[in-house]
Short mmCIF file of C-alpha atoms in Angstrom, two decimals:
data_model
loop_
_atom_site.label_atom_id
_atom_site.label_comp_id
_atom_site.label_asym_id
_atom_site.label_seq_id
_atom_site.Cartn_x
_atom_site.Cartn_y
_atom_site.Cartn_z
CA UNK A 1 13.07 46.37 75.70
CA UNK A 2 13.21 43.54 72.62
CA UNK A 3 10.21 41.87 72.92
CA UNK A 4 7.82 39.38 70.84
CA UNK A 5 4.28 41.62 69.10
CA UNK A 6 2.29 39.63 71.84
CA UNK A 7 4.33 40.70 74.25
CA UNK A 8 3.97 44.58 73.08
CA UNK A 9 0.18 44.29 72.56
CA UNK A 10 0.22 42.40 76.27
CA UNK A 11 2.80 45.92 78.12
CA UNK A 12 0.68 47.93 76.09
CA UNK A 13 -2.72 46.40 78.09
CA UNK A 14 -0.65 46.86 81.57
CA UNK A 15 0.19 50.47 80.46
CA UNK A 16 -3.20 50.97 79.71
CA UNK A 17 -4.56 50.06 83.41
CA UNK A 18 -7.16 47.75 82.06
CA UNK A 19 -9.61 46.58 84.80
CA UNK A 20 -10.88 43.59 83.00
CA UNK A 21 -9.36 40.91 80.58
CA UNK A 22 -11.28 37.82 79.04
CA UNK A 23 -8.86 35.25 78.38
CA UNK A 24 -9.29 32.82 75.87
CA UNK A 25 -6.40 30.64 73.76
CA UNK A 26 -5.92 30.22 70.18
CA UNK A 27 -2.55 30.46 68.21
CA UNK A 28 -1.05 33.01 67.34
CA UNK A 29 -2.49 34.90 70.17
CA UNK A 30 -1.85 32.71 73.06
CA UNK A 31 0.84 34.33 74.37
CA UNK A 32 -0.81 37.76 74.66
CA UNK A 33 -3.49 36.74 77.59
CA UNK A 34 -0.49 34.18 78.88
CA UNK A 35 1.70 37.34 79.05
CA UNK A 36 -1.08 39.30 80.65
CA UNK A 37 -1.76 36.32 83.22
CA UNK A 38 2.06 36.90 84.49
CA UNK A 39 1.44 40.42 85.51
CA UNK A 40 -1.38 39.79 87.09
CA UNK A 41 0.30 36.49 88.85
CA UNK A 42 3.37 38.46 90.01
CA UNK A 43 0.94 41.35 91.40
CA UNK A 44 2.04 43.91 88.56
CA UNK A 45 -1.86 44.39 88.32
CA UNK A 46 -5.13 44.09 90.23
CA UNK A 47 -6.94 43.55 86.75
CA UNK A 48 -9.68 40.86 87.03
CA UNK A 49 -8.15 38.19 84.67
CA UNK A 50 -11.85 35.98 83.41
CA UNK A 51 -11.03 32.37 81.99
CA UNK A 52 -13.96 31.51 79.95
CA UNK A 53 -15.17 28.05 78.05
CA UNK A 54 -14.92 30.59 74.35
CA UNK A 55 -14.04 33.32 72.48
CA UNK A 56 -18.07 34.26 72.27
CA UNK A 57 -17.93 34.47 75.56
CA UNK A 58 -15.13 36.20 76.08
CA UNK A 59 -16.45 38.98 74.34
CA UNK A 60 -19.72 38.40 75.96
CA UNK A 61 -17.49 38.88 79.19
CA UNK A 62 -15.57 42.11 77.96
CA UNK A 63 -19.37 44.06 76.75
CA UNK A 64 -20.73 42.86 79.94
CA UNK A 65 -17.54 43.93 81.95
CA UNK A 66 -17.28 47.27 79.72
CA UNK A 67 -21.15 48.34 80.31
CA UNK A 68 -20.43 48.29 83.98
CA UNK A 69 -18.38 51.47 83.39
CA UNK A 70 -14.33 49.62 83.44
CA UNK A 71 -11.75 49.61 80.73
CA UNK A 72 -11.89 46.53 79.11
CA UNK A 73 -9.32 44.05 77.13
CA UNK A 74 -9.09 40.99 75.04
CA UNK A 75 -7.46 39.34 72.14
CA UNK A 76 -7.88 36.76 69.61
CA UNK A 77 -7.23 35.56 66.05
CA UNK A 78 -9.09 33.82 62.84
CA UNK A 79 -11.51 31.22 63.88
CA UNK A 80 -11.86 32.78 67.43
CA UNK A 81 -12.71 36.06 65.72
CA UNK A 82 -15.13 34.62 63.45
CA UNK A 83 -16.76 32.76 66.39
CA UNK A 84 -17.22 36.01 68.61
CA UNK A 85 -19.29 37.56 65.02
CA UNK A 86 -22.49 37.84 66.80
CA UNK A 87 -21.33 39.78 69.92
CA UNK A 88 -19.08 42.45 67.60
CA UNK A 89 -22.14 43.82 66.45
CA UNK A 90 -23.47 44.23 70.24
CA UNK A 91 -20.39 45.62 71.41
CA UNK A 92 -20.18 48.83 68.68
CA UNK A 93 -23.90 49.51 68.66
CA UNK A 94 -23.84 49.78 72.63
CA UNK A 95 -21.12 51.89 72.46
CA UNK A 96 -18.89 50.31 74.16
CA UNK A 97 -14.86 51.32 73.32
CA UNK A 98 -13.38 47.33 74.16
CA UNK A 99 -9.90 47.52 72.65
CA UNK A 100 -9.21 43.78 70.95
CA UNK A 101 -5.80 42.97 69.11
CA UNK A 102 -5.93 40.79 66.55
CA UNK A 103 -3.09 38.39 65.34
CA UNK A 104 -4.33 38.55 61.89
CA UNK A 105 -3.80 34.49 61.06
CA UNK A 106 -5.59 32.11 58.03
CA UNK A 107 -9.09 31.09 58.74
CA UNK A 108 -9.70 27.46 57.69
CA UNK A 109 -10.24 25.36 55.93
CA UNK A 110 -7.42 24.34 54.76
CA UNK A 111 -6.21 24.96 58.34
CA UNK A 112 -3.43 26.90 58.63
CA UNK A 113 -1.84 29.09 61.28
CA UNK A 114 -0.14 31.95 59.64
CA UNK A 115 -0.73 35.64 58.59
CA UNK A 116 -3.81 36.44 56.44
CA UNK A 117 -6.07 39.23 56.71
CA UNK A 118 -9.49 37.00 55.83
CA UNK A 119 -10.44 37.11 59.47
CA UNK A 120 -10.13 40.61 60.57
CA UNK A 121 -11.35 42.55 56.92
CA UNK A 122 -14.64 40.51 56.02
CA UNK A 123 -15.67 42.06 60.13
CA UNK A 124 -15.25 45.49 58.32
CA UNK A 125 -19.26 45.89 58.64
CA UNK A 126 -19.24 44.85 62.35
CA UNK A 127 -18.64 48.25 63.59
CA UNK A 128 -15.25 48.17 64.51
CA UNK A 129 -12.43 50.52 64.28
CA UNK A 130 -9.94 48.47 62.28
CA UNK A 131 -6.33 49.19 61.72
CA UNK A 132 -2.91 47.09 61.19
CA UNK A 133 0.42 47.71 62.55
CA UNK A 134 3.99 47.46 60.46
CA UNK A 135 5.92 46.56 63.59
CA UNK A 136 5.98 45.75 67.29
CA UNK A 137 6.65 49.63 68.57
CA UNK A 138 3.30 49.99 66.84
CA UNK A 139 1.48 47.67 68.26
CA UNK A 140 2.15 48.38 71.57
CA UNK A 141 1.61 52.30 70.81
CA UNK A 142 -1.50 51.58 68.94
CA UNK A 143 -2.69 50.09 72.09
CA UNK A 144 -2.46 53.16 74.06
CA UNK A 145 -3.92 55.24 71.16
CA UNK A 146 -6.90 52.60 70.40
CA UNK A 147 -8.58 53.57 74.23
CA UNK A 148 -7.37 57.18 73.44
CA UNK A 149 -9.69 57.17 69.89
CA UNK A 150 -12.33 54.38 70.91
CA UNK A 151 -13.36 56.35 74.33
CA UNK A 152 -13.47 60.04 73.14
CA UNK A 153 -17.11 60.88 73.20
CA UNK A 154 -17.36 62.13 70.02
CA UNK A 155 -16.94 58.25 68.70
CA UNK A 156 -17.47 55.99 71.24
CA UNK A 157 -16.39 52.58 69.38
CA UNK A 158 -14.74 49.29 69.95
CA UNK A 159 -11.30 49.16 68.64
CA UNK A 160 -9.28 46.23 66.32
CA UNK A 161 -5.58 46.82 66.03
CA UNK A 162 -4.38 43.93 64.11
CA UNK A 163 -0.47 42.38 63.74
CA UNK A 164 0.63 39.83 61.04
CA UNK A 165 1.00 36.23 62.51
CA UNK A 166 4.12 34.93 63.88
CA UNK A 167 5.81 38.10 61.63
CA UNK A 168 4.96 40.33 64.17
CA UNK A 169 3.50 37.80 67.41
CA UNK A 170 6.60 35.37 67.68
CA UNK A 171 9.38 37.81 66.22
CA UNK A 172 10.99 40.02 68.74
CA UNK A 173 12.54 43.64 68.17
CA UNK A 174 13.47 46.86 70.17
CA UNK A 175 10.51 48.55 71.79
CA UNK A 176 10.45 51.60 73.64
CA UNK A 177 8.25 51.63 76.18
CA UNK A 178 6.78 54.55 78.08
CA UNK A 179 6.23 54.75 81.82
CA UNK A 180 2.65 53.65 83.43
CA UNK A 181 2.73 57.20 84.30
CA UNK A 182 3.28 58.93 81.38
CA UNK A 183 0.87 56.85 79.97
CA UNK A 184 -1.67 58.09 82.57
CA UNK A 185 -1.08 61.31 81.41
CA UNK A 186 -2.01 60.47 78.05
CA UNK A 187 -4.88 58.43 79.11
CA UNK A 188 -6.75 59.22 81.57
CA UNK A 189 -8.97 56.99 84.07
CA UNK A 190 -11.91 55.36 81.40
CA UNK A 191 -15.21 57.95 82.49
CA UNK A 192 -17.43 56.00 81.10
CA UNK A 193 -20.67 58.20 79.34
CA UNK A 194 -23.25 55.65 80.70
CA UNK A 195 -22.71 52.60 82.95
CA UNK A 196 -24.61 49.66 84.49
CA UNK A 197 -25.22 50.41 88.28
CA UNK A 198 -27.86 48.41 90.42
CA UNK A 199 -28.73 51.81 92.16
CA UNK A 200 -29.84 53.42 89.47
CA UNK A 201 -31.28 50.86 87.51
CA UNK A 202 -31.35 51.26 83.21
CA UNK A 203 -31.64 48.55 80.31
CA UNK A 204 -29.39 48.73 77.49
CA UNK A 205 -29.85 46.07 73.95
CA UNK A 206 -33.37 46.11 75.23
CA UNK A 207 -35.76 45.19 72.07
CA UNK A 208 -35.75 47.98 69.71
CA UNK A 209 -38.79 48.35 67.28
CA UNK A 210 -38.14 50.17 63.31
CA UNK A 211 -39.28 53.43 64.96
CA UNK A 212 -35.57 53.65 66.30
CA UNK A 213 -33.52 51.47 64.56
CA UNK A 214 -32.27 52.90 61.33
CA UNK A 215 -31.57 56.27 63.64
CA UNK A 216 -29.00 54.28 65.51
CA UNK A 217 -27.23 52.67 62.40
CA UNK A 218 -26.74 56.67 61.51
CA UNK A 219 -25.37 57.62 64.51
CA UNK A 220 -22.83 54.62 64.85
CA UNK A 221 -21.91 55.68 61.06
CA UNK A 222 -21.40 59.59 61.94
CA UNK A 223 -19.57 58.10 64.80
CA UNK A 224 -16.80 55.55 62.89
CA UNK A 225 -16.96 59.53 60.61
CA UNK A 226 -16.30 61.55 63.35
CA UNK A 227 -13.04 58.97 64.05
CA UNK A 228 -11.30 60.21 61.36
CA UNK A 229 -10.77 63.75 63.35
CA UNK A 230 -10.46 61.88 66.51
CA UNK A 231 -7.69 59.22 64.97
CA UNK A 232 -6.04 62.65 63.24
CA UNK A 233 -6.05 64.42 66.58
CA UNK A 234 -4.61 60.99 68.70
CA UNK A 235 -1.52 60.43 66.54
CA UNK A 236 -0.44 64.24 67.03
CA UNK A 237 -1.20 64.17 70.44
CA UNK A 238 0.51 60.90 71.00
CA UNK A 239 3.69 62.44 68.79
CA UNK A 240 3.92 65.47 70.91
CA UNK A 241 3.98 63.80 74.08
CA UNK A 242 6.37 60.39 72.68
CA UNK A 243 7.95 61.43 69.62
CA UNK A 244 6.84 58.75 67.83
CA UNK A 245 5.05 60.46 64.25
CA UNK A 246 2.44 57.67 62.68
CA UNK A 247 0.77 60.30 60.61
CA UNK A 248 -3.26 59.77 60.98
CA UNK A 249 -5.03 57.26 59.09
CA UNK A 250 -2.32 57.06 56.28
CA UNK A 251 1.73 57.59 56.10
CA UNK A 252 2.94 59.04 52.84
CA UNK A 253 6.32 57.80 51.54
CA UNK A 254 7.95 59.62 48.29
CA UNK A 255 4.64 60.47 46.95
CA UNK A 256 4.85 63.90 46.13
CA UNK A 257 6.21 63.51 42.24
CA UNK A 258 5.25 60.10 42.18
CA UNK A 259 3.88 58.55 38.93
CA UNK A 260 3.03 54.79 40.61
CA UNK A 261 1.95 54.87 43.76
CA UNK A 262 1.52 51.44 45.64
CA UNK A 263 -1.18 51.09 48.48
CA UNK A 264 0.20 48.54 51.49
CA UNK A 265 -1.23 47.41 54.64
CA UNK A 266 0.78 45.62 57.96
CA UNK A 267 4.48 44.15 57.25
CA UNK A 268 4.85 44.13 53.94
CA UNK A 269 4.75 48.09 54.62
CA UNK A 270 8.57 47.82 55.63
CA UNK A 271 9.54 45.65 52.66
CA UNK A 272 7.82 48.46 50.39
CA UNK A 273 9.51 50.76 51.51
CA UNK A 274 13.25 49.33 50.62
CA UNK A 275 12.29 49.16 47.23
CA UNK A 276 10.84 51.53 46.53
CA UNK A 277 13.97 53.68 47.56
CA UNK A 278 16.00 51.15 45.69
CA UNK A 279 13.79 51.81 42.20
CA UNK A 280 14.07 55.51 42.78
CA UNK A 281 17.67 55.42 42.75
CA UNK A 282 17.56 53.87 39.30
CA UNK A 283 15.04 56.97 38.55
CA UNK A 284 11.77 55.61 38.64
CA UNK A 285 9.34 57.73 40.00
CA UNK A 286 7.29 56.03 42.60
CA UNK A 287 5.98 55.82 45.94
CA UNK A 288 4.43 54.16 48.72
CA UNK A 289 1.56 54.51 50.97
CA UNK A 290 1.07 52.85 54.08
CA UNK A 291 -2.64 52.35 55.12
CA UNK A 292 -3.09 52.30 58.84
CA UNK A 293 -6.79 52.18 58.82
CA UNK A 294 -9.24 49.88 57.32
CA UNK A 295 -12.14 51.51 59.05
CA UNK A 296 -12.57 53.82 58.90
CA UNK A 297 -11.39 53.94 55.28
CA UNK A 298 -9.25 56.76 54.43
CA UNK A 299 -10.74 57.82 50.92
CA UNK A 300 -10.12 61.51 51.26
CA UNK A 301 -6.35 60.55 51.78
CA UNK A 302 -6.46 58.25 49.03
CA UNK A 303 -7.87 60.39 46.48
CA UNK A 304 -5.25 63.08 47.56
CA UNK A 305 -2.37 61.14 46.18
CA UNK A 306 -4.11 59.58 43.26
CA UNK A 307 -5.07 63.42 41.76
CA UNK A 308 -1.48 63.37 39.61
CA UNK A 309 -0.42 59.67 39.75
CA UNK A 310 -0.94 57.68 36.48
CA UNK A 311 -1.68 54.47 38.17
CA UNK A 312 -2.03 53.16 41.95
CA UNK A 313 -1.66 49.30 42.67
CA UNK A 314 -3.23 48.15 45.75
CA UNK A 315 -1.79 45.24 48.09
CA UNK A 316 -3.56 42.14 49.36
CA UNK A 317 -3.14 40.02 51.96
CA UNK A 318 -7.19 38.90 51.72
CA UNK A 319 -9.93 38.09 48.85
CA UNK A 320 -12.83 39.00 48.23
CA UNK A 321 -13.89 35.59 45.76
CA UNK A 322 -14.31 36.75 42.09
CA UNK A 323 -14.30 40.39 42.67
CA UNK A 324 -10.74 40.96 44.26
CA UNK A 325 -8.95 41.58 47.44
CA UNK A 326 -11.07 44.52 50.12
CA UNK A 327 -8.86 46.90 50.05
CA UNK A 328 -8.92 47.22 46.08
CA UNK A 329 -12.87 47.05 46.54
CA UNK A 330 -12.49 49.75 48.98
CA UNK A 331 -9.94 51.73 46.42
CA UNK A 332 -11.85 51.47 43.51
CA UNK A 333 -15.11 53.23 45.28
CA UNK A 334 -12.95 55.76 46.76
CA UNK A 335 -11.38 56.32 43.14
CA UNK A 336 -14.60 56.47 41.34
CA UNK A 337 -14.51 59.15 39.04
CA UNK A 338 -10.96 59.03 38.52
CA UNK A 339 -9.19 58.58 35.17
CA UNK A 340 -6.55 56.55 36.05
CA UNK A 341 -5.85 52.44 35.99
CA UNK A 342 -6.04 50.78 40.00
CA UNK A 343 -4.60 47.48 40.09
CA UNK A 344 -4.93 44.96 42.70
CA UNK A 345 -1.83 42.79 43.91
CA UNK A 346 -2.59 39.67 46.00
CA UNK A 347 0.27 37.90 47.61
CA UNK A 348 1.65 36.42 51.04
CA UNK A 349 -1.94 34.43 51.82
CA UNK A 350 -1.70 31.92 54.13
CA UNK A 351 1.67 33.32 55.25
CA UNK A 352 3.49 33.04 52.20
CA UNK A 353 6.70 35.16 52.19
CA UNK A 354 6.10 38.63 50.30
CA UNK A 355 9.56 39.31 48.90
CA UNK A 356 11.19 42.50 47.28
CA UNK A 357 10.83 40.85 43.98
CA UNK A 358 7.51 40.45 44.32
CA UNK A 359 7.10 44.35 45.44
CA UNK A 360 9.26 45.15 42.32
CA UNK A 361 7.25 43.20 39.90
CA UNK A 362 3.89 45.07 41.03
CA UNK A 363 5.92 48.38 40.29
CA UNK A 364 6.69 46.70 37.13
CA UNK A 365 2.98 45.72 36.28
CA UNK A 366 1.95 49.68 36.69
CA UNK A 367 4.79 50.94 34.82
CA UNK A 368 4.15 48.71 31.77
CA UNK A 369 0.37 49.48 32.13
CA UNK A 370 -0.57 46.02 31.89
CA UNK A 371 -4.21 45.19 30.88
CA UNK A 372 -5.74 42.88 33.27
CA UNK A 373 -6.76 44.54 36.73
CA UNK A 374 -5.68 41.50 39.24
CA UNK A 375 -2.94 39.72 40.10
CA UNK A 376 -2.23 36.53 41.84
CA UNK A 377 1.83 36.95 42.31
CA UNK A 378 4.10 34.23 43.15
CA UNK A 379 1.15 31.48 42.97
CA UNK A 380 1.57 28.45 41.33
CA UNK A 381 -0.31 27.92 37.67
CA UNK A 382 -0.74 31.70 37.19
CA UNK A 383 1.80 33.51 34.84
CA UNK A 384 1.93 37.30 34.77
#
């Protein structure tokens, strides 16, 4: 099928069997609970579809919904995000694996309604699994991995797949799209490990004195740990049985001799990629790796294909005010130790196009070994 992102992340729901979505609009993600509202208007799904008044409440609606032992779904985007804050951090240290696309969009002010990453990455502490897709077939196969990783037992976590605004959302291209049933073979029926049930009555989020507290931060930390294997395992599983290869927490391109290796997250990836096949045909040596997750953060992988590069840049799409985007914060930790220069590359906020030029000139900055450690490309009154 050629479909829009939202209408990916909305199949990829329906494929899923979800017995509960919370429904709440905001652009760019409108059309992935409108899409979802069709199937269950044209009796494609028995799902209980739950209007509420706000995005806080609809994940209010999905923990509550979730607890009671059903596979849960919603969506949402910048300001709706950062209004639902205070119920992320309920939802991960219950336990509870919601799955919850976001259309990663500006959060104001100034207001603005295309692709930024500044209201998914600053939820990194939230307890999330966080991850961004290059195209539509990933979104909507992300979906059917997220309840695959987020419900194993060993991790038990809420899951964030994220998609560029209106790059991804509002831009259709070829899907493939399994059957419901070979999706159910994939993914089982949601057992959930603990569940609210009025005959056998339990509290959950009950006040919690320091006694237990700091015991449960460790085990939701060994759990986003443990999702490393469990993310690992998923993608091979999910090649065997559809083909499709997405390579764990990371995909590799050309890295293997490569000298400059650039680190790129969502569509840009795609862009990347072109040139960097383009520069090696002019004999550059230089590659490209695609981060998948955010968290958790793939520093094993990273420091793997930094061991014989002589510089890695890192792209952008957020910032982190006077230190530098979170992915080069992330980067730099994971590097520590390491005798080589990491640059960071920030370009395409607000939705600003990220061209090939600008993907060749942060090649060019590594191979020239510039001084300065961040760049603001293509931005007006800043000259490289």
């Amino acid at each position: 099928m050629v479909v829009t992102g939202d209408y990916a992340t909305a199949y990829g729901a329906l494929l899923c069997d979800v017995d509960v979505v919370a429904a709440y609009p905001i652009t760019p993600q409108t059309l992935i609970v409108e899409e979802f509202s069709n199937f269950v208007n044209d009796g494609i799904t028995d799902a209980e579809l739950i209007m509420v008044e706000s995005e806080h409440s609809a994940m209010s609606a999905c923990i509550a919904s979730q607890a009671c032992g059903v596979r849960t779904f919603t969506a949402t985007s910048s300001q709706g995000l950062a209004l639902m804050h205070e119920m992320l951090f309920i939802a991960s240290a219950l336990r509870l694996p919601i799955v919850m696309p976001v259309v990663n969009r500006t959060l104001a002010a100034p207001i603005g309604i295309w692709c930024e990453h500044n209201d998914s990455m600053p939820e990194r502490d939230a307890g999330w699994i966080q991850m961004s897709c290059e195209d539509n077939q990933e979104v909507l196969d992300m979906i059917i991995m997220s309840y695959k990783i987020g419900e194993r037992k060993d991790v038990l976590l809420p899951v964030m797949p994220c998609l560029d605004a209106f790059i991804l959302s509002h831009t259709v291209e070829p899907v493939d799209a399994p059957s419901s049933d070979e999706v159910a073979e994939f993914l089982p029926k949601y057992q959930p490990h603990a569940e609210l049930n009025p005959d056998k009555p339990m509290a959950i989020g009950t006040f919690t004195p320091p006694e237990y507290i700091q015991e449960l931060r460790y085990q939701q930390h060994i759990a986003m740990e443990r999702a490393k294997k469990a993310i690992k395992e998923v993608t091979k599983e999910f090649y065997e049985k559809f083909g499709r290869n997405y390579h764990g927490l990371v995909e590799e391109y050309r890295c293997d001799d490569a000298d400059y290796i650039l680190v790129t997250i969502g569509t840009v990836t795609g862009t990347a990629r072109d040139v960097v096949d383009e520069m090696r045909s002019n004999g550059e040596k230089i590659g490209l790796l695609k981060l998948r997750f955010y968290r958790p953060f793939p520093k094993e992988e990273l420091r793997k294909v930094a061991e014989n590069a002589s510089a890695i840049g890192i792209y952008d799409r957020a910032i982190s005010y006077g230190v530098g985007g979170p992915i080069y914060i992330e980067a730099r930790n994971a590097l520590y130790g390491y005798n080589l220069p990491v640059y960071n590359f920030l370009a395409g906020l607000g939705g600003r196009d990220v061209t090939k030029k600008d993907v060749e000139k942060m090649f060019e900055i590594m191979i020239e070994k510039k001084k300065e450690d961040i760049y603001w490309l293509n931005t007006r009154g800043v000259k490289i």
